[in-house]
Amino acid sequence: MKTCRNFSLRTKNVHLMLFYSDRRSPVSVFVSQAQQHLDLNTSARVLSKLCIPNVMTESVPNRPLDYYTCAFRKSKMSRFLGWEDQDTYFTNTQRHLLFQVYEILARTAYGKRKKAEVGVDRLLNEGAYTAAFPLHEGPFQLPKHEVKPDELNQRQVLYYYWARWCKWYKYQPLDHIREYFGEKIALYFAWLGFYTAWLLPAAVVGTLVFVSGVIMSVNREEICNSGASYTMCPLCKTCKAWNMSEICTLTKLGYLFDHPGTVFFSVFMSFWAVTFLEYWKRKMATLAHHWDCMDFHEEEERPRPEFAAMAPTMEQNPVTGVKEPYFPEKTRLSRMFTGSMVIIMMVRLFKIFYILYCCFVFAGTIANISSSIVNLGLILLMGQVYTALAEQLTKWEMHRTQTQYDNAFIFKVFIFQFVNFYSSPFYVAFFKGRFVGYPTNYGTLFGMRNEDCGAGGCLIELAQQLFIIMVGKQLINNVQEFILPKVKAWRQKRTLAKVLGGKASHEPRRWEEDYKLVECEGLFEEYLEMVLQFGFITIFVAAFPLAPLFALLNNWVEIRLDAHKFVCEYRRPVAERAQNIGVWFNILEALSHLSVIANAFLIAFTSDFLPRLLYQYKFDNDLNGYVNFTLAYAPLNYTEYPMCRYKAFRDNNGNYTLFYWELLAVRLGFIIAFEHVVFFVLRAIDWIVPDVPESLELKMKRERYLAKQALAENQEALTWDAHTQGHAAHTSPYKVNLVSNDQVNTFILNSVKSSSNLCI
């Protein structure tokens, strides 16, 4: 029989909370008096200095105050500001996470400790309870009667000032998000907002580069006015010969993506990606200090419930000295090795499958829109298969802690999805049309002729693939994020109605309202979507300069969709602390470096930029006769279409000409020069831009000094410090009174509730 127990552990257990807070290092205190609010938005500071009105700023009520902080010590209790008022000593978010409900329920044994029958997480895993979650701070809907903004609850503030669509151009209230959901979720929204803001200059430059392709003049008359002068050889076995003049429109469209401006944009985006990551590190350090997470490290984690249930033996933990479930390390390593082999096999099988799919299913027509849409459908379908496979492999590897499990799972899914989403663009960019051969000597694979690029060339096919995969995926994801939570919530309401039957109250209780909401599934899917998008706008930007623009438009929608989900449609997640975005930052760095190499090869081997440049240098600066120069004649023994032309630098016998080898040397030289110059500048940016701002380092030193003085055993030290301030004491905001708080910005006297509720 399923039941719901509403635990309300009040501040009469304040000594128990102090016990937990003193045992756990992340708890913080802060020195009063409050500082001026820290402006976390660079654009706001710039606009303020330029005296330009800032429409993006908005005054959000009940903003948590900012204080200098230091680590909490229960032994110094009497020196903490507000310690007498035990009812408001800790905030609700702190009670959920550190001191009361979650901490106690996660560590309480319900059976035999020797069998690791401990914690509510394992009870949930075994099906003893259907859900366990902190309760929201009341409804998110605004009251029907008029109230002052300061009287709104935290959830209503977030809804009115953040989650509504009309707030799409406003700054996010990060301090409020952090106070309500914890640092981990707040850091995600901080990163998403920072990334979206940085997309703006990239989108502007990309759009200008695209438009410049329309404005820049180029000689296309040789193709458009050629008539029947150039009879081209068939592109596939079942195809017929065609005239070069038929692709006049495609040629003009292709120049929008293939002109000297794209080379500049590739270099620009390489610098943009690394500079973005460098400044995000600075922003991340500022937020970590502002939210008092700079020195936060995960404690010795408890074993996962699944691990505890399936581990074969019990061993003593060398850190805690407590016996807990144990899985042999050698067995785990062997399983991880086997899992890695499975990943490699799946990657290779997918590559083979995709090549066969191109050859057999859409041979000769893969460039058209319908085939690209089918390809997108297969990608999304395989994505679900890969995620399920990665989950099973990670469970089989028996990782002890949730952090280890999450990192292994993220790595597997990203590898799978990287191959899944990027195989098609990589194939078109670097392999398609490279091994075709020539008439009478075409290359084959499994008896099928190797696929050639379409009439318009591979670059325009690549741009089409990127547009359909990237934009199509974004549209489908946004529709899913809008519809699926509502469908799940409807099913949840029906389930609750069946459980309650006729016992349903006329006025639903808070736990009933929250139980109808959708369970929060974490941030994995949100990060994965954005990281894959980051790959599209950096790795293949030379072929699709409009990618940052579409990413910017999508992210404006994504922020509000995610905000609405967390505030209105998700159950309130248990607050978690974090000082960074974890392994996702390492993945972003790897993608930014891969983008330099990919764009160098894309410009060198897929674009016509270097062949045109070499022809201009050697023969004609106006590119007269260039099209004819790039076309070779079919060998004389090719009788099906005698004297037809095909695109290659070959003589009449099919041998490469001298120009081909000169061009190959230029291409390789360009790749080496491009990579070395870009990577050198990137290292210089990394060296010039410090990870921690100088002002923040000074502030941290000042904070450590104040904390040392405030917690000094010798009161004379405090008196001396006040004396040395002299007549400037009246301007100094620093006092020696301390207040206990896990979160830097939250002033405990503003706490509106004295109990913490968790529904199980």
mmCIF file of C-alpha atoms in Angstrom, residues 531-759:
data_model
loop_
_atom_site.group_PDB
_atom_site.id
_atom_site.type_symbol
_atom_site.label_atom_id
_atom_site.label_comp_id
_atom_site.label_asym_id
_atom_site.label_seq_id
_atom_site.Cartn_x
_atom_site.Cartn_y
_atom_site.Cartn_z
ATOM 1 C CA VAL A 531 26.988 20.901 -25.886
ATOM 2 C CA LEU A 532 25.935 19.253 -29.165
ATOM 3 C CA GLN A 533 24.771 22.655 -30.376
ATOM 4 C CA PHE A 534 28.158 24.120 -29.419
ATOM 5 C CA GLY A 535 29.766 21.494 -31.642
ATOM 6 C CA PHE A 536 27.597 22.446 -34.613
ATOM 7 C CA ILE A 537 28.428 26.151 -34.360
ATOM 8 C CA THR A 538 32.180 25.587 -34.015
ATOM 9 C CA ILE A 539 33.227 22.412 -35.845
ATOM 10 C CA PHE A 540 31.409 23.098 -39.152
ATOM 11 C CA VAL A 541 31.038 26.856 -39.019
ATOM 12 C CA ALA A 542 33.015 27.310 -42.254
ATOM 13 C CA ALA A 543 30.207 25.592 -44.148
ATOM 14 C CA PHE A 544 27.284 27.155 -42.284
ATOM 15 C CA PRO A 545 27.973 30.690 -41.001
ATOM 16 C CA LEU A 546 24.314 31.113 -39.980
ATOM 17 C CA ALA A 547 24.629 28.385 -37.304
ATOM 18 C CA PRO A 548 25.302 30.874 -34.431
ATOM 19 C CA LEU A 549 22.185 32.859 -35.415
ATOM 20 C CA PHE A 550 19.929 29.796 -35.246
ATOM 21 C CA ALA A 551 21.582 28.771 -31.972
ATOM 22 C CA LEU A 552 20.911 32.235 -30.509
ATOM 23 C CA LEU A 553 17.234 32.153 -31.484
ATOM 24 C CA ASN A 554 16.871 28.657 -30.051
ATOM 25 C CA ASN A 555 18.542 29.554 -26.759
ATOM 26 C CA TRP A 556 16.261 32.520 -26.148
ATOM 27 C CA VAL A 557 13.396 30.028 -26.272
ATOM 28 C CA GLU A 558 15.331 27.355 -24.357
ATOM 29 C CA ILE A 559 15.969 29.553 -21.312
ATOM 30 C CA ARG A 560 12.275 30.315 -20.839
ATOM 31 C CA LEU A 561 11.230 26.732 -21.538
ATOM 32 C CA ASP A 562 13.632 25.409 -18.918
ATOM 33 C CA ALA A 563 12.672 28.143 -16.454
ATOM 34 C CA HIS A 564 8.974 27.354 -16.850
ATOM 35 C CA LYS A 565 9.640 23.631 -16.404
ATOM 36 C CA PHE A 566 11.568 24.060 -13.175
ATOM 37 C CA VAL A 567 9.201 26.609 -11.642
ATOM 38 C CA CYS A 568 5.799 25.383 -12.834
ATOM 39 C CA GLU A 569 5.998 21.783 -14.071
ATOM 40 C CA TYR A 570 8.727 20.007 -12.093
ATOM 41 C CA ARG A 571 8.673 18.890 -8.518
ATOM 42 C CA ARG A 572 11.175 20.864 -6.529
ATOM 43 C CA PRO A 573 14.535 19.061 -6.752
ATOM 44 C CA VAL A 574 16.755 18.594 -3.722
ATOM 45 C CA ALA A 575 19.213 21.487 -3.702
ATOM 46 C CA GLU A 576 22.789 20.505 -4.583
ATOM 47 C CA ARG A 577 25.995 22.470 -4.209
ATOM 48 C CA ALA A 578 28.563 22.840 -6.989
ATOM 49 C CA GLN A 579 31.379 25.191 -7.881
ATOM 50 C CA ASN A 580 31.442 24.535 -11.645
ATOM 51 C CA ILE A 581 29.614 22.729 -14.455
ATOM 52 C CA GLY A 582 31.765 19.639 -14.012
ATOM 53 C CA VAL A 583 32.873 17.359 -16.834
ATOM 54 C CA TRP A 584 30.858 19.351 -19.382
ATOM 55 C CA PHE A 585 33.507 22.087 -19.355
ATOM 56 C CA ASN A 586 36.181 19.555 -20.376
ATOM 57 C CA ILE A 587 33.961 18.408 -23.251
ATOM 58 C CA LEU A 588 33.484 22.006 -24.407
ATOM 59 C CA GLU A 589 37.244 22.561 -24.371
ATOM 60 C CA ALA A 590 37.791 19.407 -26.447
ATOM 61 C CA LEU A 591 35.171 20.543 -28.986
ATOM 62 C CA SER A 592 36.749 23.989 -29.271
ATOM 63 C CA HIS A 593 40.134 22.455 -30.116
ATOM 64 C CA LEU A 594 38.600 19.930 -32.512
ATOM 65 C CA SER A 595 36.853 22.788 -34.312
ATOM 66 C CA VAL A 596 40.200 24.344 -35.261
ATOM 67 C CA ILE A 597 41.376 21.139 -36.939
ATOM 68 C CA ALA A 598 38.004 20.438 -38.596
ATOM 69 C CA ASN A 599 37.681 23.942 -40.055
ATOM 70 C CA ALA A 600 41.259 23.850 -41.348
ATOM 71 C CA PHE A 601 40.550 20.615 -43.280
ATOM 72 C CA LEU A 602 37.134 21.899 -44.378
ATOM 73 C CA ILE A 603 38.598 25.032 -45.950
ATOM 74 C CA ALA A 604 41.540 23.144 -47.434
ATOM 75 C CA PHE A 605 39.813 20.101 -48.956
ATOM 76 C CA THR A 606 36.058 20.793 -49.222
ATOM 77 C CA SER A 607 35.952 24.478 -50.107
ATOM 78 C CA ASP A 608 37.012 25.889 -53.491
ATOM 79 C CA PHE A 609 38.808 28.752 -51.771
ATOM 80 C CA LEU A 610 42.345 27.407 -52.218
ATOM 81 C CA PRO A 611 41.901 26.106 -55.820
ATOM 82 C CA ARG A 612 40.566 29.534 -56.854
ATOM 83 C CA LEU A 613 43.377 31.279 -54.980
ATOM 84 C CA LEU A 614 46.075 29.169 -56.656
ATOM 85 C CA TYR A 615 44.491 29.649 -60.088
ATOM 86 C CA GLN A 616 44.420 33.405 -59.539
ATOM 87 C CA TYR A 617 48.086 33.347 -58.576
ATOM 88 C CA LYS A 618 49.228 31.191 -61.498
ATOM 89 C CA PHE A 619 46.918 32.053 -64.391
ATOM 90 C CA ASP A 620 44.223 34.735 -64.167
ATOM 91 C CA ASN A 621 43.359 37.075 -61.335
ATOM 92 C CA ASP A 622 39.765 37.452 -62.627
ATOM 93 C CA LEU A 623 39.211 33.665 -62.721
ATOM 94 C CA ASN A 624 38.524 33.663 -66.477
ATOM 95 C CA GLY A 625 38.539 30.066 -67.705
ATOM 96 C CA TYR A 626 38.594 28.670 -64.161
ATOM 97 C CA VAL A 627 35.567 26.382 -64.606
ATOM 98 C CA ASN A 628 36.962 24.821 -67.766
ATOM 99 C CA PHE A 629 40.335 24.383 -66.047
ATOM 100 C CA THR A 630 38.773 22.386 -63.179
ATOM 101 C CA LEU A 631 37.033 19.922 -65.536
ATOM 102 C CA ALA A 632 38.818 16.889 -66.952
ATOM 103 C CA TYR A 633 37.841 14.900 -70.070
ATOM 104 C CA ALA A 634 36.762 11.291 -69.780
ATOM 105 C CA PRO A 635 39.320 8.789 -71.161
ATOM 106 C CA LEU A 636 38.955 7.901 -74.828
ATOM 107 C CA ASN A 637 37.911 4.331 -73.998
ATOM 108 C CA TYR A 638 34.806 5.604 -72.128
ATOM 109 C CA THR A 639 32.203 5.002 -74.844
ATOM 110 C CA GLU A 640 28.945 5.535 -72.911
ATOM 111 C CA TYR A 641 29.203 9.350 -73.061
ATOM 112 C CA PRO A 642 32.309 10.166 -75.165
ATOM 113 C CA MET A 643 34.194 13.316 -74.254
ATOM 114 C CA CYS A 644 32.028 14.057 -71.202
ATOM 115 C CA ARG A 645 33.593 16.134 -68.445
ATOM 116 C CA TYR A 646 34.034 15.504 -64.716
ATOM 117 C CA LYS A 647 35.433 17.644 -61.921
ATOM 118 C CA ALA A 648 39.054 16.685 -61.262
ATOM 119 C CA PHE A 649 42.607 17.771 -62.032
ATOM 120 C CA ARG A 650 43.451 14.791 -64.293
ATOM 121 C CA ASP A 651 44.744 14.367 -67.830
ATOM 122 C CA ASN A 652 43.030 12.394 -70.604
ATOM 123 C CA ASN A 653 44.454 9.124 -69.271
ATOM 124 C CA GLY A 654 43.135 9.680 -65.734
ATOM 125 C CA ASN A 655 46.478 10.629 -64.192
ATOM 126 C CA TYR A 656 46.773 13.576 -61.809
ATOM 127 C CA THR A 657 48.159 16.768 -63.336
ATOM 128 C CA LEU A 658 50.981 18.881 -61.918
ATOM 129 C CA PHE A 659 48.422 21.435 -60.707
ATOM 130 C CA TYR A 660 46.848 18.729 -58.490
ATOM 131 C CA TRP A 661 50.126 18.102 -56.682
ATOM 132 C CA GLU A 662 50.816 21.825 -56.340
ATOM 133 C CA LEU A 663 47.327 22.281 -54.909
ATOM 134 C CA LEU A 664 47.839 19.377 -52.501
ATOM 135 C CA ALA A 665 51.021 21.016 -51.199
ATOM 136 C CA VAL A 666 49.181 24.328 -50.778
ATOM 137 C CA ARG A 667 46.356 22.563 -48.908
ATOM 138 C CA LEU A 668 48.696 20.805 -46.502
ATOM 139 C CA GLY A 669 50.664 24.011 -45.972
ATOM 140 C CA PHE A 670 47.462 25.913 -45.267
ATOM 141 C CA ILE A 671 46.369 23.331 -42.660
ATOM 142 C CA ILE A 672 49.714 23.499 -40.856
ATOM 143 C CA ALA A 673 49.831 27.298 -40.936
ATOM 144 C CA PHE A 674 46.164 27.691 -39.916
ATOM 145 C CA GLU A 675 46.453 25.318 -36.973
ATOM 146 C CA HIS A 676 49.762 26.690 -35.700
ATOM 147 C CA VAL A 677 48.710 30.339 -35.905
ATOM 148 C CA VAL A 678 45.295 29.733 -34.336
ATOM 149 C CA PHE A 679 46.594 27.469 -31.565
ATOM 150 C CA PHE A 680 49.393 29.925 -30.781
ATOM 151 C CA VAL A 681 46.909 32.786 -30.430
ATOM 152 C CA LEU A 682 44.629 30.559 -28.354
ATOM 153 C CA ARG A 683 47.468 29.754 -25.963
ATOM 154 C CA ALA A 684 48.259 33.464 -25.767
ATOM 155 C CA ILE A 685 44.630 34.227 -24.872
ATOM 156 C CA ASP A 686 44.730 31.499 -22.241
ATOM 157 C CA TRP A 687 47.896 32.996 -20.769
ATOM 158 C CA ILE A 688 46.756 36.634 -20.918
ATOM 159 C CA VAL A 689 43.280 36.116 -19.437
ATOM 160 C CA PRO A 690 43.556 34.909 -15.814
ATOM 161 C CA ASP A 691 41.044 32.326 -14.627
ATOM 162 C CA VAL A 692 40.266 34.386 -11.540
ATOM 163 C CA PRO A 693 39.772 38.178 -11.894
ATOM 164 C CA GLU A 694 42.296 40.294 -10.004
ATOM 165 C CA SER A 695 39.511 42.132 -8.160
ATOM 166 C CA LEU A 696 38.121 38.791 -6.976
ATOM 167 C CA GLU A 697 41.520 37.648 -5.698
ATOM 168 C CA LEU A 698 41.808 40.861 -3.681
ATOM 169 C CA LYS A 699 38.312 40.391 -2.329
ATOM 170 C CA MET A 700 39.080 36.796 -1.298
ATOM 171 C CA LYS A 701 42.202 37.916 0.572
ATOM 172 C CA ARG A 702 40.217 40.606 2.349
ATOM 173 C CA GLU A 703 37.556 38.060 3.280
ATOM 174 C CA ARG A 704 40.075 35.615 4.697
ATOM 175 C CA TYR A 705 41.602 38.415 6.746
ATOM 176 C CA LEU A 706 38.238 39.483 8.151
ATOM 177 C CA ALA A 707 37.294 35.904 8.964
ATOM 178 C CA LYS A 708 40.557 35.373 10.797
ATOM 179 C CA GLN A 709 40.033 38.522 12.796
ATOM 180 C CA ALA A 710 36.379 37.804 13.523
ATOM 181 C CA LEU A 711 37.050 34.285 14.806
ATOM 182 C CA ALA A 712 40.160 35.217 16.768
ATOM 183 C CA GLU A 713 40.233 33.834 20.290
ATOM 184 C CA ASN A 714 42.015 36.921 21.546
ATOM 185 C CA GLN A 715 39.525 39.775 21.657
ATOM 186 C CA GLU A 716 42.408 42.257 21.822
ATOM 187 C CA ALA A 717 43.156 41.460 18.207
ATOM 188 C CA LEU A 718 39.719 42.679 17.280
ATOM 189 C CA THR A 719 40.109 45.809 19.379
ATOM 190 C CA TRP A 720 43.460 46.529 17.769
ATOM 191 C CA ASP A 721 42.000 46.053 14.300
ATOM 192 C CA ALA A 722 39.187 48.511 15.055
ATOM 193 C CA HIS A 723 41.697 50.992 16.515
ATOM 194 C CA THR A 724 43.916 50.847 13.430
ATOM 195 C CA GLN A 725 40.967 51.819 11.295
ATOM 196 C CA GLY A 726 41.051 55.228 13.092
ATOM 197 C CA HIS A 727 38.658 57.828 11.866
ATOM 198 C CA ALA A 728 37.849 55.677 8.839
ATOM 199 C CA ALA A 729 35.955 53.259 11.056
ATOM 200 C CA HIS A 730 32.671 54.963 10.321
ATOM 201 C CA THR A 731 33.054 54.146 6.600
ATOM 202 C CA SER A 732 34.063 50.534 7.048
ATOM 203 C CA PRO A 733 31.236 48.049 6.511
ATOM 204 C CA TYR A 734 32.986 45.285 8.415
ATOM 205 C CA LYS A 735 32.006 44.194 11.914
ATOM 206 C CA VAL A 736 32.894 41.151 13.921
ATOM 207 C CA ASN A 737 29.401 39.745 14.311
ATOM 208 C CA LEU A 738 28.858 36.610 12.254
ATOM 209 C CA VAL A 739 25.779 34.859 10.993
ATOM 210 C CA SER A 740 25.540 31.205 10.048
ATOM 211 C CA ASN A 741 24.492 30.569 6.489
ATOM 212 C CA ASP A 742 25.240 28.051 3.769
ATOM 213 C CA GLN A 743 24.592 30.580 1.054
ATOM 214 C CA VAL A 744 26.495 33.839 0.738
ATOM 215 C CA ASN A 745 23.588 35.948 -0.424
ATOM 216 C CA THR A 746 20.830 34.796 1.933
ATOM 217 C CA PHE A 747 20.145 36.937 5.001
ATOM 218 C CA ILE A 748 18.625 34.628 7.551
ATOM 219 C CA LEU A 749 16.434 37.274 9.144
ATOM 220 C CA ASN A 750 14.483 37.392 5.882
ATOM 221 C CA SER A 751 13.574 33.722 6.123
ATOM 222 C CA VAL A 752 9.807 33.423 5.818
ATOM 223 C CA LYS A 753 9.295 29.905 7.106
ATOM 224 C CA SER A 754 10.602 27.964 10.049
ATOM 225 C CA SER A 755 9.946 24.425 8.874
ATOM 226 C CA SER A 756 11.192 22.191 6.108
ATOM 227 C CA ASN A 757 8.821 19.807 4.388
ATOM 228 C CA LEU A 758 9.685 16.709 2.426
ATOM 229 C CA CYS A 759 6.971 14.494 0.997
#
